[in-house]
Amino acid sequence: PAVVVLPYTKSVMSFFELYRMNVPMFAPSLELLVQWERRHSLLKERIYWTAAPRPLRLANGTSLSPNTRDDPAALRHWLALCDFYHFPHITYFDSWPDLLAKLRSADLAATSAAMRAANRRLLDELRQQWRRLFLRMFRGAPPGSRAVPSDYDAVVYAYWKR
């Protein structure tokens, strides 16, 4: 099995679920998605509030509006952040004929195996990151050994009084 992703917004939970199940996916290339968004408003749920005031400069340093369907540069910038552009082993297509050709020639078993390996690596990385975080948070104390304070206000006061 495989799935063709036709997104209705930037981030969809089913993408992560399918990826974690190692289901090969085909998604529109960034240029095709920009085209479809401009012509057909494919990502209907990407813009929730069209009357939102536009900041002069966004927190990430760009002045490109995330709430436009008219500016190709802004669309390229913001749509490039879609989840399916940041995971390995997603196959991108540039047109319907290109999709059909890629579906016919795809080695779905190999793609699924590559996704499985990527998922294992990511799981290992996440476990290591959480271990490091917990070691920092609890200063190396084993799980469950730290006393939980009964008076939160007193603890916060004592911490900031140092």
Short mmCIF file of C-alpha atoms in Angstrom, two decimals:
data_model
loop_
_atom_site.label_atom_id
_atom_site.label_comp_id
_atom_site.label_asym_id
_atom_site.label_seq_id
_atom_site.Cartn_x
_atom_site.Cartn_y
_atom_site.Cartn_z
CA PRO A 1 0.00 0.00 0.00
CA ALA A 2 0.90 3.65 -0.46
CA VAL A 3 -0.79 6.99 0.10
CA VAL A 4 -0.99 10.10 -2.05
CA VAL A 5 -0.95 13.15 0.22
CA LEU A 6 -3.22 16.00 -0.87
CA PRO A 7 -2.98 18.28 2.14
CA TYR A 8 -5.78 20.54 3.34
CA THR A 9 -3.52 22.27 5.88
CA LYS A 10 0.15 22.46 6.89
CA SER A 11 0.23 19.71 9.48
CA VAL A 12 -2.04 16.69 9.59
CA MET A 13 -1.82 14.01 12.29
CA SER A 14 -2.56 11.23 9.80
CA PHE A 15 0.76 12.03 8.09
CA PHE A 16 2.66 11.15 11.26
CA GLU A 17 0.56 8.05 11.86
CA LEU A 18 1.15 6.78 8.33
CA TYR A 19 4.84 7.61 8.50
CA ARG A 20 5.25 5.74 11.79
CA MET A 21 3.53 2.73 10.16
CA ASN A 22 6.11 2.93 7.32
CA VAL A 23 3.47 3.53 4.65
CA PRO A 24 5.11 4.99 1.52
CA MET A 25 3.76 8.42 0.65
CA PHE A 26 3.66 10.57 -2.45
CA ALA A 27 3.25 14.33 -2.01
CA PRO A 28 3.18 17.30 -4.36
CA SER A 29 6.50 19.05 -4.89
CA LEU A 30 6.76 22.47 -3.29
CA GLU A 31 6.35 24.19 -6.66
CA LEU A 32 3.24 22.15 -7.46
CA LEU A 33 1.74 22.85 -4.04
CA VAL A 34 2.39 26.58 -4.49
CA GLN A 35 0.64 26.37 -7.87
CA TRP A 36 -2.34 24.48 -6.45
CA GLU A 37 -2.65 26.84 -3.49
CA ARG A 38 -2.66 29.88 -5.77
CA ARG A 39 -5.12 28.41 -8.30
CA HIS A 40 -7.38 26.21 -6.18
CA SER A 41 -6.80 27.14 -2.49
CA LEU A 42 -5.96 23.49 -1.86
CA LEU A 43 -4.91 24.09 1.73
CA LYS A 44 -8.34 25.41 2.74
CA GLU A 45 -7.58 25.31 6.46
CA ARG A 46 -4.15 26.96 6.26
CA ILE A 47 -5.55 30.46 6.78
CA TYR A 48 -8.06 30.72 9.60
CA TRP A 49 -8.45 34.45 10.01
CA THR A 50 -8.14 36.46 6.83
CA ALA A 51 -8.64 39.78 8.63
CA ALA A 52 -5.66 39.20 10.94
CA PRO A 53 -3.50 42.29 11.34
CA ARG A 54 -0.15 41.79 9.65
CA PRO A 55 2.93 42.47 11.78
CA LEU A 56 5.62 44.61 10.19
CA ARG A 57 8.15 41.87 10.84
CA LEU A 58 7.42 38.35 11.94
CA ALA A 59 9.27 36.72 14.83
CA ASN A 60 11.32 34.53 12.47
CA GLY A 61 12.75 37.60 10.73
CA THR A 62 10.74 37.47 7.51
CA SER A 63 8.30 40.05 6.27
CA LEU A 64 6.50 37.48 4.09
CA SER A 65 2.91 37.04 5.16
CA PRO A 66 1.83 33.52 6.17
CA ASN A 67 -1.77 34.48 5.33
CA THR A 68 -1.57 34.98 1.58
CA ARG A 69 -2.45 32.92 -1.44
CA ASP A 70 -1.23 35.54 -3.91
CA ASP A 71 2.50 35.91 -3.24
CA PRO A 72 4.51 32.98 -4.65
CA ALA A 73 7.61 33.86 -2.58
CA ALA A 74 5.58 33.90 0.65
CA LEU A 75 3.88 30.64 -0.29
CA ARG A 76 7.23 28.98 -1.04
CA HIS A 77 8.63 30.21 2.28
CA TRP A 78 5.71 29.08 4.45
CA LEU A 79 4.65 25.93 2.59
CA ALA A 80 8.23 24.65 2.73
CA LEU A 81 7.57 24.23 6.46
CA CYS A 82 4.87 21.60 5.84
CA ASP A 83 5.65 18.37 7.69
CA PHE A 84 5.93 16.17 4.60
CA TYR A 85 8.85 18.25 3.30
CA HIS A 86 10.93 17.44 6.39
CA PHE A 87 10.80 13.67 6.52
CA PRO A 88 13.01 11.36 4.48
CA HIS A 89 11.68 8.89 1.91
CA ILE A 90 8.61 10.86 0.82
CA THR A 91 8.33 10.80 -2.97
CA TYR A 92 7.45 14.17 -4.54
CA PHE A 93 5.65 14.60 -7.83
CA ASP A 94 5.50 17.63 -10.14
CA SER A 95 2.27 16.81 -12.02
CA TRP A 96 -0.42 14.15 -12.32
CA PRO A 97 1.46 12.32 -15.11
CA ASP A 98 4.62 12.46 -12.97
CA LEU A 99 2.70 10.97 -10.03
CA LEU A 100 1.37 8.12 -12.18
CA ALA A 101 4.86 7.35 -13.50
CA LYS A 102 6.31 7.36 -9.99
CA LEU A 103 3.51 5.16 -8.65
CA ARG A 104 4.16 2.62 -11.43
CA SER A 105 7.92 2.52 -10.89
CA ALA A 106 8.10 2.83 -7.09
CA ASP A 107 9.67 0.08 -5.03
CA LEU A 108 7.19 0.39 -2.16
CA ALA A 109 8.80 -2.38 -0.09
CA ALA A 110 12.20 -0.65 -0.25
CA THR A 111 10.65 2.72 0.60
CA SER A 112 8.81 1.19 3.54
CA ALA A 113 12.03 -0.45 4.78
CA ALA A 114 13.87 2.88 4.51
CA MET A 115 11.08 4.59 6.47
CA ARG A 116 11.28 1.86 9.13
CA ALA A 117 15.03 2.50 9.50
CA ALA A 118 14.45 6.27 9.69
CA ASN A 119 11.76 5.76 12.34
CA ARG A 120 14.14 3.60 14.41
CA ARG A 121 16.87 6.25 14.19
CA LEU A 122 14.45 8.98 15.18
CA LEU A 123 13.17 6.95 18.12
CA ASP A 124 16.75 6.38 19.33
CA GLU A 125 17.52 10.11 18.97
CA LEU A 126 14.36 11.08 20.86
CA ARG A 127 15.11 8.64 23.68
CA GLN A 128 18.62 10.05 24.01
CA GLN A 129 17.32 13.63 24.01
CA TRP A 130 14.76 12.82 26.73
CA ARG A 131 17.40 11.05 28.83
CA ARG A 132 19.70 14.08 28.60
CA LEU A 133 16.81 16.39 29.43
CA PHE A 134 15.77 14.34 32.48
CA LEU A 135 19.37 14.18 33.70
CA ARG A 136 19.58 17.97 33.47
CA MET A 137 16.17 18.47 35.07
CA PHE A 138 16.77 16.11 37.98
CA ARG A 139 20.53 16.64 38.27
CA GLY A 140 21.26 12.95 37.74
CA ALA A 141 18.87 11.64 40.41
CA PRO A 142 17.15 8.38 39.41
CA PRO A 143 13.45 8.53 38.47
CA GLY A 144 11.13 8.60 41.48
CA SER A 145 13.85 9.51 43.99
CA ARG A 146 13.09 13.21 44.13
CA ALA A 147 10.75 14.43 46.85
CA VAL A 148 7.72 16.27 45.53
CA PRO A 149 7.11 19.48 47.49
CA SER A 150 3.77 19.94 49.20
CA ASP A 151 3.91 23.76 49.12
CA TYR A 152 4.60 25.08 45.63
CA ASP A 153 4.73 28.75 46.67
CA ALA A 154 7.39 28.09 49.30
CA VAL A 155 9.53 26.16 46.83
CA VAL A 156 9.31 28.90 44.19
CA TYR A 157 10.12 31.54 46.79
CA ALA A 158 13.11 29.55 48.10
CA TYR A 159 14.38 28.96 44.56
CA TRP A 160 14.26 32.63 43.55
CA LYS A 161 15.60 33.83 46.91
CA ARG A 162 18.97 32.15 46.27
#
